[in-house]
Structures are given as structure tokens and as C-alpha cells.
Short mmCIF file of C-alpha atoms and ligand atoms in Angstrom, two decimals:
data_model
loop_
_atom_site.label_atom_id
_atom_site.label_comp_id
_atom_site.label_asym_id
_atom_site.label_seq_id
_atom_site.Cartn_x
_atom_site.Cartn_y
_atom_site.Cartn_z
CA MET A 1 -151.77 29.06 192.26
CA LYS A 2 -151.75 32.86 192.46
CA ASN A 3 -154.78 34.87 191.34
CA ASP A 4 -153.03 36.28 188.25
CA THR A 5 -152.44 32.72 187.04
CA ARG A 6 -155.89 31.50 188.03
CA ILE A 7 -157.59 34.31 186.13
CA VAL A 8 -155.79 33.29 182.92
CA HIS A 9 -156.46 29.56 183.17
CA ALA A 10 -159.70 29.09 185.13
CA GLY A 11 -162.42 27.41 183.05
CA SER A 12 -160.17 27.24 180.00
CA HIS A 13 -160.47 24.01 177.98
CA PRO A 14 -158.99 24.58 174.49
CA GLU A 15 -159.02 20.81 173.88
CA ALA A 16 -162.84 20.93 173.96
CA HIS A 17 -162.92 23.53 171.16
CA GLY A 18 -160.45 22.22 168.60
CA GLY A 19 -157.55 23.97 170.37
CA ALA A 20 -159.09 27.45 170.20
CA VAL A 21 -157.93 29.51 173.18
CA ASN A 22 -161.37 31.05 173.72
CA PRO A 23 -164.54 28.93 173.55
CA PRO A 24 -166.74 29.82 170.58
CA VAL A 25 -169.99 31.73 171.10
CA TYR A 26 -172.69 29.09 171.15
CA HIS A 27 -175.89 30.60 169.72
CA VAL A 28 -178.41 28.08 170.92
CA SER A 29 -182.08 27.78 171.59
CA THR A 30 -182.92 24.25 170.44
CA VAL A 31 -180.77 21.29 171.33
CA THR A 32 -181.62 18.10 169.42
CA TYR A 33 -181.32 14.53 170.69
CA PRO A 34 -180.53 11.45 168.62
CA THR A 35 -183.11 9.21 170.35
CA VAL A 36 -186.05 9.36 172.75
CA GLY A 37 -183.85 7.51 175.24
CA ALA A 38 -181.21 10.24 175.13
CA MET A 39 -183.93 12.86 175.51
CA LYS A 40 -185.38 11.16 178.58
CA ALA A 41 -181.95 10.57 180.14
CA GLY A 42 -181.33 14.32 180.00
CA GLU A 43 -184.45 15.08 182.03
CA LYS A 44 -182.81 13.64 185.13
CA THR A 45 -180.02 16.26 185.08
CA PRO A 46 -181.53 19.20 183.18
CA TYR A 47 -178.80 21.63 184.18
CA ASP A 48 -175.79 19.55 183.20
CA GLY A 49 -174.56 19.58 179.62
CA MET A 50 -176.49 21.14 176.75
CA ARG A 51 -180.25 20.59 177.19
CA TYR A 52 -181.85 23.84 176.09
CA GLY A 53 -180.41 27.29 175.34
CA ARG A 54 -181.83 28.86 178.48
CA PHE A 55 -180.17 26.29 180.73
CA GLY A 56 -176.62 26.94 179.56
CA THR A 57 -174.11 26.43 176.77
CA PRO A 58 -170.40 25.57 176.68
CA THR A 59 -169.71 29.34 176.60
CA SER A 60 -171.74 30.05 179.74
CA PHE A 61 -170.35 26.95 181.48
CA ALA A 62 -166.80 28.22 180.81
CA LEU A 63 -167.57 31.65 182.31
CA GLU A 64 -169.33 30.08 185.29
CA GLU A 65 -166.46 27.69 185.95
CA ALA A 66 -163.92 30.54 185.84
CA VAL A 67 -165.89 32.92 188.09
CA CYS A 68 -166.61 30.09 190.52
CA GLU A 69 -162.95 29.20 190.83
CA LEU A 70 -162.03 32.84 191.47
CA GLU A 71 -164.76 33.41 194.05
CA GLY A 72 -163.97 30.07 195.69
CA GLY A 73 -167.53 28.67 195.67
CA PHE A 74 -169.24 25.41 194.68
CA ARG A 75 -170.83 26.45 191.38
CA THR A 76 -171.93 29.62 189.55
CA VAL A 77 -175.05 30.62 187.62
CA SER A 78 -174.84 33.37 184.97
CA THR A 79 -177.73 35.80 184.47
CA ALA A 80 -178.93 38.50 182.09
CA SER A 81 -177.66 41.37 184.29
CA GLY A 82 -176.31 42.11 187.75
CA LEU A 83 -179.81 43.02 188.89
CA ALA A 84 -181.15 39.72 187.50
CA ALA A 85 -178.54 37.95 189.65
CA ILE A 86 -179.84 39.78 192.73
CA THR A 87 -183.55 39.28 192.01
CA GLY A 88 -182.97 35.67 190.88
CA THR A 89 -181.17 34.88 194.15
CA LEU A 90 -183.77 36.53 196.38
CA SER A 91 -186.60 34.83 194.46
CA ALA A 92 -184.88 31.47 194.93
CA LEU A 93 -184.42 31.84 198.68
CA LEU A 94 -187.62 33.59 199.82
CA GLN A 95 -191.32 32.80 199.91
CA ALA A 96 -194.48 34.33 201.39
CA GLY A 97 -194.18 34.76 205.16
CA ASP A 98 -190.38 35.04 205.11
CA HIS A 99 -188.41 37.98 206.45
CA LEU A 100 -185.40 39.57 204.74
CA LEU A 101 -182.77 41.79 206.35
CA MET A 102 -181.46 44.22 203.74
CA VAL A 103 -178.57 46.65 204.21
CA ASP A 104 -179.73 50.28 204.15
CA SER A 105 -176.85 51.35 201.86
CA VAL A 106 -177.87 48.88 199.16
CA TYR A 107 -177.88 49.62 195.42
CA HIS A 108 -181.17 51.42 194.86
CA PRO A 109 -182.86 48.99 192.38
CA THR A 110 -182.28 46.18 194.93
CA ARG A 111 -184.13 48.30 197.51
CA ARG A 112 -186.97 48.84 195.05
CA PHE A 113 -187.21 45.12 194.29
CA CYS A 114 -187.75 44.48 198.01
CA GLN A 115 -190.18 47.34 198.55
CA GLU A 116 -192.28 46.80 195.45
CA HIS A 117 -191.84 43.24 194.23
CA LEU A 118 -191.08 41.06 197.26
CA LYS A 119 -193.70 42.92 199.29
CA ARG A 120 -196.39 41.94 196.78
CA TYR A 121 -195.34 38.32 197.21
CA GLY A 122 -195.65 38.44 201.01
CA VAL A 123 -191.97 38.82 201.91
CA GLU A 124 -191.25 41.47 204.54
CA THR A 125 -188.02 43.47 204.38
CA THR A 126 -186.34 45.25 207.27
CA PHE A 127 -183.52 47.62 206.31
CA TYR A 128 -180.58 47.75 208.71
CA ASP A 129 -177.65 50.07 209.42
CA PRO A 130 -174.62 48.96 207.35
CA LEU A 131 -172.45 49.43 210.47
CA ILE A 132 -174.60 47.16 212.64
CA GLY A 133 -172.13 44.23 212.79
CA ALA A 134 -173.08 41.58 215.37
CA GLY A 135 -175.85 43.92 216.54
CA ILE A 136 -177.92 42.45 213.72
CA ALA A 137 -178.91 39.80 216.30
CA ARG A 138 -181.62 42.12 217.64
CA LEU A 139 -183.31 42.25 214.19
CA MET A 140 -183.33 38.49 213.58
CA ARG A 141 -186.73 36.79 213.71
CA PRO A 142 -187.65 33.11 213.53
CA GLU A 143 -188.80 33.70 209.93
CA THR A 144 -185.64 35.61 208.83
CA ARG A 145 -184.26 33.59 205.92
CA VAL A 146 -181.76 35.93 204.28
CA VAL A 147 -179.38 38.68 205.38
CA PHE A 148 -178.25 40.70 202.35
CA VAL A 149 -174.94 42.59 202.50
CA GLU A 150 -173.25 44.94 200.04
CA SER A 151 -169.82 46.09 201.09
CA PRO A 152 -168.75 48.78 200.58
CA GLY A 153 -172.05 50.47 199.69
CA SER A 154 -171.74 51.64 196.10
CA LEU A 155 -172.75 55.28 196.78
CA THR A 156 -171.68 55.86 200.39
CA PHE A 157 -168.89 53.28 200.79
CA GLU A 158 -169.51 51.98 204.34
CA VAL A 159 -167.63 48.71 204.92
CA GLN A 160 -169.67 46.00 206.65
CA ASP A 161 -168.41 43.50 209.23
CA ILE A 162 -169.48 40.51 207.14
CA PRO A 163 -167.94 37.75 209.33
CA ALA A 164 -169.76 39.12 212.41
CA ILE A 165 -173.06 39.42 210.52
CA ALA A 166 -172.65 35.93 209.01
CA ALA A 167 -172.00 34.33 212.42
CA VAL A 168 -175.28 35.76 213.75
CA ALA A 169 -177.23 34.90 210.58
CA HIS A 170 -176.04 31.30 210.63
CA ALA A 171 -176.82 30.92 214.34
CA HIS A 172 -180.40 31.83 213.40
CA GLY A 173 -180.53 29.56 210.36
CA ALA A 174 -180.46 32.41 207.79
CA LYS A 175 -178.35 32.61 204.61
CA VAL A 176 -175.99 35.47 203.81
CA VAL A 177 -176.11 36.92 200.29
CA LEU A 178 -173.40 39.39 199.21
CA ASP A 179 -173.32 41.88 196.34
CA ASN A 180 -169.55 41.54 195.81
CA THR A 181 -169.31 43.79 192.74
CA TRP A 182 -167.05 46.49 194.23
CA ALA A 183 -164.43 43.96 195.35
CA THR A 184 -164.75 41.92 192.11
CA PRO A 185 -163.90 38.20 192.43
CA LEU A 186 -160.32 39.24 193.34
CA PHE A 187 -160.37 41.45 196.45
CA PHE A 188 -162.77 39.73 198.87
CA ARG A 189 -162.97 35.97 199.56
CA PRO A 190 -166.71 35.64 200.26
CA PHE A 191 -166.88 31.98 201.29
CA GLU A 192 -164.00 32.31 203.75
CA LYS A 193 -165.91 35.15 205.43
CA GLY A 194 -169.19 33.29 205.96
CA VAL A 195 -171.07 34.31 202.81
CA ASP A 196 -173.41 31.69 201.30
CA ILE A 197 -174.04 33.33 197.92
CA SER A 198 -171.81 35.90 196.20
CA ILE A 199 -173.19 38.04 193.38
CA GLN A 200 -171.26 39.94 190.75
CA ALA A 201 -172.77 42.60 188.51
CA ALA A 202 -170.36 41.29 185.85
CA THR A 203 -171.54 44.21 183.69
CA LYS A 204 -168.98 46.27 185.65
CA PHE A 205 -165.39 45.05 186.03
CA ILE A 206 -165.68 41.52 184.63
CA VAL A 207 -167.01 42.67 181.23
CA GLY A 208 -164.85 45.75 181.80
CA HIS A 209 -165.58 47.50 178.48
CA SER A 210 -169.08 48.96 179.06
CA ASP A 211 -170.62 46.94 176.27
CA ALA A 212 -172.62 44.09 177.83
CA MET A 213 -175.07 43.35 180.65
CA LEU A 214 -174.22 40.28 182.72
CA GLY A 215 -174.52 38.87 186.22
CA THR A 216 -173.15 35.90 188.15
CA ILE A 217 -174.37 34.09 191.26
CA THR A 218 -171.83 31.87 192.99
CA CYS A 219 -173.16 29.46 195.59
CA ALA A 220 -171.42 27.82 198.55
CA ASP A 221 -172.94 24.35 198.12
CA SER A 222 -174.91 22.10 195.78
CA ASP A 223 -178.26 22.64 197.50
CA LEU A 224 -178.06 26.43 197.14
CA TRP A 225 -176.81 26.10 193.58
CA MET A 226 -179.76 23.88 192.59
CA ARG A 227 -182.26 26.27 194.18
CA VAL A 228 -180.74 29.28 192.42
CA LYS A 229 -180.19 27.54 189.10
CA SER A 230 -183.77 26.27 188.88
CA SER A 231 -185.13 29.69 189.91
CA VAL A 232 -183.09 31.45 187.21
CA ALA A 233 -183.95 28.81 184.60
CA THR A 234 -187.65 28.99 185.50
CA SER A 235 -187.83 32.78 185.43
CA GLY A 236 -185.95 32.91 182.14
CA VAL A 237 -183.33 35.51 183.07
CA CYS A 238 -180.41 33.57 181.57
CA ALA A 239 -177.41 35.42 180.14
CA GLY A 240 -177.19 35.98 176.38
CA ALA A 241 -174.66 34.15 174.20
CA GLU A 242 -172.54 37.18 173.23
CA GLU A 243 -172.67 38.54 176.78
CA VAL A 244 -171.18 35.46 178.42
CA TYR A 245 -168.46 35.47 175.76
CA LEU A 246 -167.68 39.14 176.47
CA GLY A 247 -167.67 38.41 180.20
CA LEU A 248 -165.18 35.59 179.78
CA ARG A 249 -163.02 37.70 177.48
CA GLY A 250 -163.05 40.59 179.94
CA LEU A 251 -162.31 38.35 182.90
CA ARG A 252 -158.92 37.31 181.50
CA THR A 253 -157.52 40.84 181.87
CA LEU A 254 -159.35 41.73 185.10
CA SER A 255 -156.34 41.64 187.40
CA VAL A 256 -154.11 43.89 185.26
CA ARG A 257 -156.96 46.35 184.69
CA LEU A 258 -157.76 46.39 188.39
CA ARG A 259 -154.19 47.18 189.34
CA GLN A 260 -154.46 50.36 187.27
CA HIS A 261 -158.00 51.21 188.45
CA GLN A 262 -156.80 50.81 192.03
CA GLU A 263 -153.57 52.79 191.67
CA SER A 264 -155.15 55.67 189.74
CA GLY A 265 -158.19 55.70 192.03
CA LEU A 266 -156.00 56.11 195.10
CA LEU A 267 -153.96 58.83 193.40
CA LEU A 268 -157.14 60.75 192.57
CA ALA A 269 -158.60 60.17 196.04
CA ASP A 270 -155.44 61.52 197.72
CA TRP A 271 -155.32 64.51 195.40
CA LEU A 272 -159.00 65.28 195.98
CA LYS A 273 -158.59 65.02 199.76
CA ALA A 274 -156.08 67.86 199.64
CA ARG A 275 -158.37 70.17 197.64
CA PRO A 276 -160.01 73.04 199.55
CA GLU A 277 -163.31 72.41 197.72
CA VAL A 278 -163.56 68.85 199.11
CA ALA A 279 -165.01 68.12 202.58
CA ARG A 280 -164.37 64.35 202.50
CA VAL A 281 -163.46 61.49 200.24
CA MET A 282 -165.30 58.18 200.81
CA HIS A 283 -162.75 55.51 199.92
CA PRO A 284 -162.16 52.63 202.34
CA ALA A 285 -158.55 52.14 201.23
CA LEU A 286 -157.65 55.61 202.59
CA ALA A 287 -156.09 55.28 206.06
CA ASP A 288 -158.44 57.86 207.64
CA ASP A 289 -161.66 56.42 206.17
CA PRO A 290 -163.97 55.08 208.91
CA GLY A 291 -164.22 51.75 207.05
CA HIS A 292 -160.45 51.38 206.68
CA PRO A 293 -159.78 48.97 209.61
CA LEU A 294 -162.41 46.49 208.34
CA TRP A 295 -161.30 46.96 204.75
CA ARG A 296 -157.69 46.21 205.75
CA ARG A 297 -158.77 43.15 207.72
CA ASP A 298 -161.04 41.62 205.06
CA PHE A 299 -160.07 42.92 201.59
CA SER A 300 -156.91 42.52 199.55
CA GLY A 301 -157.44 45.52 197.26
CA ALA A 302 -159.73 48.28 196.05
CA CYS A 303 -161.31 49.16 192.74
CA GLY A 304 -161.36 52.77 191.52
CA LEU A 305 -164.94 53.59 192.58
CA PHE A 306 -165.28 56.09 195.43
CA GLY A 307 -167.37 58.97 196.71
CA LEU A 308 -166.77 62.62 197.30
CA GLU A 309 -168.46 65.33 199.36
CA LEU A 310 -167.83 68.97 198.49
CA ILE A 311 -167.81 71.66 201.17
CA PRO A 312 -171.25 73.25 201.70
CA GLY A 313 -172.27 76.37 199.83
CA TYR A 314 -171.90 75.41 196.16
CA THR A 315 -175.12 75.89 194.17
CA SER A 316 -176.39 73.05 191.98
CA GLN A 317 -175.62 75.26 188.95
CA ALA A 318 -171.98 75.51 190.05
CA VAL A 319 -171.79 71.71 190.45
CA ASP A 320 -173.37 71.30 187.00
CA ARG A 321 -170.70 73.64 185.58
CA PHE A 322 -168.01 71.47 187.17
CA LEU A 323 -169.53 68.29 185.68
CA ASP A 324 -170.65 69.54 182.27
CA GLY A 325 -167.22 70.76 181.21
CA LEU A 326 -165.25 67.63 182.11
CA GLN A 327 -163.27 66.29 179.19
CA TYR A 328 -162.38 62.73 180.22
CA PHE A 329 -164.98 61.94 182.88
CA SER A 330 -168.30 61.10 181.24
CA LEU A 331 -171.62 61.36 183.02
CA GLY A 332 -172.86 57.78 183.28
CA TYR A 333 -174.67 55.60 185.82
CA SER A 334 -172.43 52.58 185.59
CA TRP A 335 -168.82 51.77 186.53
CA GLY A 336 -166.14 49.16 185.93
CA GLY A 337 -165.38 50.04 182.29
CA TYR A 338 -162.06 51.33 180.94
CA GLU A 339 -163.35 54.92 180.81
CA SER A 340 -163.72 57.32 183.74
CA LEU A 341 -167.22 58.21 184.88
CA ILE A 342 -168.71 60.66 187.35
CA ILE A 343 -172.23 61.21 188.70
CA PRO A 344 -173.81 63.62 191.15
CA THR A 345 -175.26 61.55 194.01
CA SER A 346 -176.95 64.25 196.12
CA GLY A 347 -180.65 63.38 196.31
CA ASN A 348 -180.07 59.79 195.12
CA ILE A 349 -179.03 58.40 198.48
CA GLN A 350 -182.09 56.82 200.09
CA ARG A 351 -182.19 55.54 203.65
CA SER A 352 -184.92 54.21 205.87
CA ALA A 353 -183.11 52.56 208.81
CA CYS A 354 -180.55 55.21 209.65
CA PRO A 355 -180.07 58.75 208.33
CA TRP A 356 -177.21 59.53 205.95
CA THR A 357 -176.36 63.18 205.78
CA ALA A 358 -173.92 65.32 203.85
CA ALA A 359 -173.65 69.05 204.37
CA GLY A 360 -172.33 69.64 200.83
CA PRO A 361 -173.03 68.21 197.35
CA THR A 362 -171.93 64.60 196.81
CA LEU A 363 -170.46 62.89 193.74
CA ARG A 364 -169.25 59.43 192.74
CA ILE A 365 -166.18 58.78 190.62
CA HIS A 366 -165.26 55.66 188.67
CA THR A 367 -161.55 55.94 187.86
CA GLY A 368 -160.88 54.60 184.40
CA LEU A 369 -157.65 53.58 182.68
CA GLU A 370 -156.68 57.02 181.33
CA ASP A 371 -153.39 58.54 182.49
CA PRO A 372 -154.19 59.72 186.05
CA GLN A 373 -152.41 63.03 185.48
CA ASP A 374 -154.85 63.83 182.66
CA LEU A 375 -157.72 62.94 184.99
CA ILE A 376 -156.32 65.21 187.71
CA ALA A 377 -155.91 68.08 185.23
CA ASP A 378 -159.52 67.54 184.11
CA LEU A 379 -160.78 67.72 187.71
CA ALA A 380 -158.58 70.75 188.45
CA ALA A 381 -160.17 72.61 185.51
CA GLY A 382 -163.56 71.50 186.85
CA PHE A 383 -162.81 73.07 190.23
CA GLU A 384 -161.98 76.35 188.47
CA ARG A 385 -165.44 76.25 186.85
CA LEU A 386 -166.98 75.33 190.21
CA ASN A 387 -165.39 78.38 191.76
CA ASN A 388 -166.44 80.42 188.71
CA LEU A 389 -162.86 81.52 187.99
C1 PLP B 1 -173.61 47.56 193.40
C2 PLP B 1 -174.39 47.18 192.18
N1 PLP B 1 -174.99 46.00 192.15
C3 PLP B 1 -175.71 45.61 191.08
C4 PLP B 1 -175.85 46.43 189.99
C5 PLP B 1 -176.72 45.98 188.84
O1 PLP B 1 -175.98 45.57 187.76
P1 PLP B 1 -176.60 45.61 186.28
O2 PLP B 1 -176.57 47.03 185.85
O3 PLP B 1 -175.72 44.67 185.53
O4 PLP B 1 -178.01 45.09 186.38
C6 PLP B 1 -175.22 47.66 189.97
C7 PLP B 1 -175.34 48.56 188.78
O5 PLP B 1 -175.00 49.70 188.81
C8 PLP B 1 -174.49 48.07 191.11
O6 PLP B 1 -173.90 49.27 191.16
#
């Protein structure tokens, strides 16, 4: 089955819902049982079937089944947000005395969770260079339990050599956890590349319409799934009823939306590269990007999220002028929706393992589904304001 077919049919069981194409939104807290015997029987398998609203409903099971099939894992857990998927996974796998290797280019709230939260619970984090590859061996310790990867980094877009990192991690008995949001469940096959747990901030491309917070955690085997599921159920960060419905609804059109995000994103990236105001474009699908060889080896596509560095010399007021007057690009911290977004990233890029430097101001673009020629015209007018013409 090809991905376009899988995305339409995965987790779809109309026969279970009176023939309705989409499963209804189950609004559930309490689940009642006909007898004490039935109640007690359910205690043996608390996470199968409907037991309590927090543990799952037919709507969340349908989303989880579909995402799991697309990612190619054993089973998926849905969560209240992408960040809840990350923190729920790390909480499930780590305990006091453990060591975590975290990529230095990671999404900033993940960094903060390690530095503030995990530290208080006795878990030590070492940040590592995203380009380390098999060199991660020198950072492994007997107590290293997890190596966390995010590829490409969502502000600086370095591509990681995940198979090389996974081989080392597994040789040392550690698990590999991936934030796979940029690639979506379509463009990177995590479990074929050595990943043990793949996370989606489903808030982005899976929901796709900027109107719900949602996360998914897909696990390679039943043991990992049980650890993650019980951690998420115990900490109470389950996904809401409407959110899982919106995630499932968005998922069905993910591949057609992504084709447009990808095509328009590349058009914009190429156009920007040729502009005199632009020093570099950070987009691994561009042939001259440093991450391109790994991207070509391991990925089957790109979303429309990429970075940009302007040539040095522009004041922050000039960059604000460029951004404030944009007509179609909104200023917003997220990505993955149908609308184009842009953010200034200078000053937001934090590193502790290896320096990341840019001589000029940096920006991040999420290419939406507008006509790309309108987006280019919008950016061209922005450059005129930048140059104060
Ligand atoms: C790479 C990455 N991972 C995770 C998240 C967190 O997702 P959420 O906003 O759903 O918590 C984000 C959000 O921007 C992100 O960019």
C-alpha cells in the first residue's frame, strides 16, 4: 500500500460507528460497567477498550492506530500537546541517577524541561553537537538511558545521522527518542532507522489548521508502549476529545497538504537564496545545504519550514519593518497550519555544547498553502522596507 492510500484508510472502521466515515467524538470521563465482575476483569488490561476517559476512547484509539501505521511502530499514545508527548516519554524512560544525551539544537521547551525539571528529579543531561554522528560514543556512560534526537533542528535545521547515533546508543543499552515533527509521519521512517520512540507534535502538520494542541508517541515494542502509556495515564496528560478528532480529521489530508507545503517551500527557499539581502537559507532539501546528503539518504520529502540568515548590517528596526508590514505571513510561534508564518530567531537560538553563530539577523519561515507567487511578492515588498526604499 502506498502512503497516500494508507493515510486515507489507516485506523478507519466505519462498521464500528454505524457506517459513519469518521468516528464520533467520544466525550467521556466515566465509563460504567454492568457488573462487578466486568469491572474487575477490566483492571487486568486497563489500557485496552474503554475503561476511563483519561485512558482512551474510540476516537483516540482511531487516531493512535492511524498514526502508528504511518510511522511503522508497535502502538501509539496520544497526549495533550507535542510537549506533553516529549515530557511524558522522558518521564517514562528516566529515573534518578540516569543520564540523558540531548541534542543541542533541540526545541527550546524540551531543553528547559531537562535543565529545570529532570534536574530536580536527579536526571543529568548532557547536550551534544547535532552533527556528532557515531562520535556520540565518547559521551555514552554506563547510566546513559536515552539519546534524544530532533532532525532537522526546528530553528537551525541541522540534519542528524540517526542510524549512526542509534547503533552506538543500542550498543550501550540506551533508547533513541526522536522528535519527528518536521518530517511528519510521511517523510522519515523512524523504526527502520533505529529509533525506539517517535514523537509528533501533532499540533503542527497532523492537525494542520492551527486550532488544536495534540501530541503522539509511537513506540517500537510492547514493553516501551506499556511504560509510556502508564506514564502518560498516571500523569494525566491525555489528549482531549475534540483534539483527537481534529487530529484524525487533519491527518486524512496530510499528504496532499504536504505536497504543496514542500513545493512552495522550495520555491520560496530558491527565490530567497538569490536575493542580495540573504546570506544563507537553511533548508536541507536544497542541494548546497550542509545537511543535504544525509537528508537525501534518510528522508523522502521536506515540509515547508526553513531558516534564513540575512547579510550583516541590518538594524533590528529594519528587520521589524520587514516583518511588521507583511501581508500574508503572520508573526506566530507555531508551524504546520495552512497559513504562512514567520518569526525572528536571532537571540532565541540557545546552545551549550557547541556554538551556533550567524553574522546577520536570522528568521524562520513556515510556508503555508497560499499561492507561492503571492508569498514571494509579499517578501519582495518586505525587502524594500528592509532596505528603506
Ligand atoms: C520541534 C517541536 N517539537 C515539539 C513542539 C511542541 O509542540 P506543542 O506546541 O504541541 O506542545 C514544537 C512546538 O513548536 C516544536 O516546534
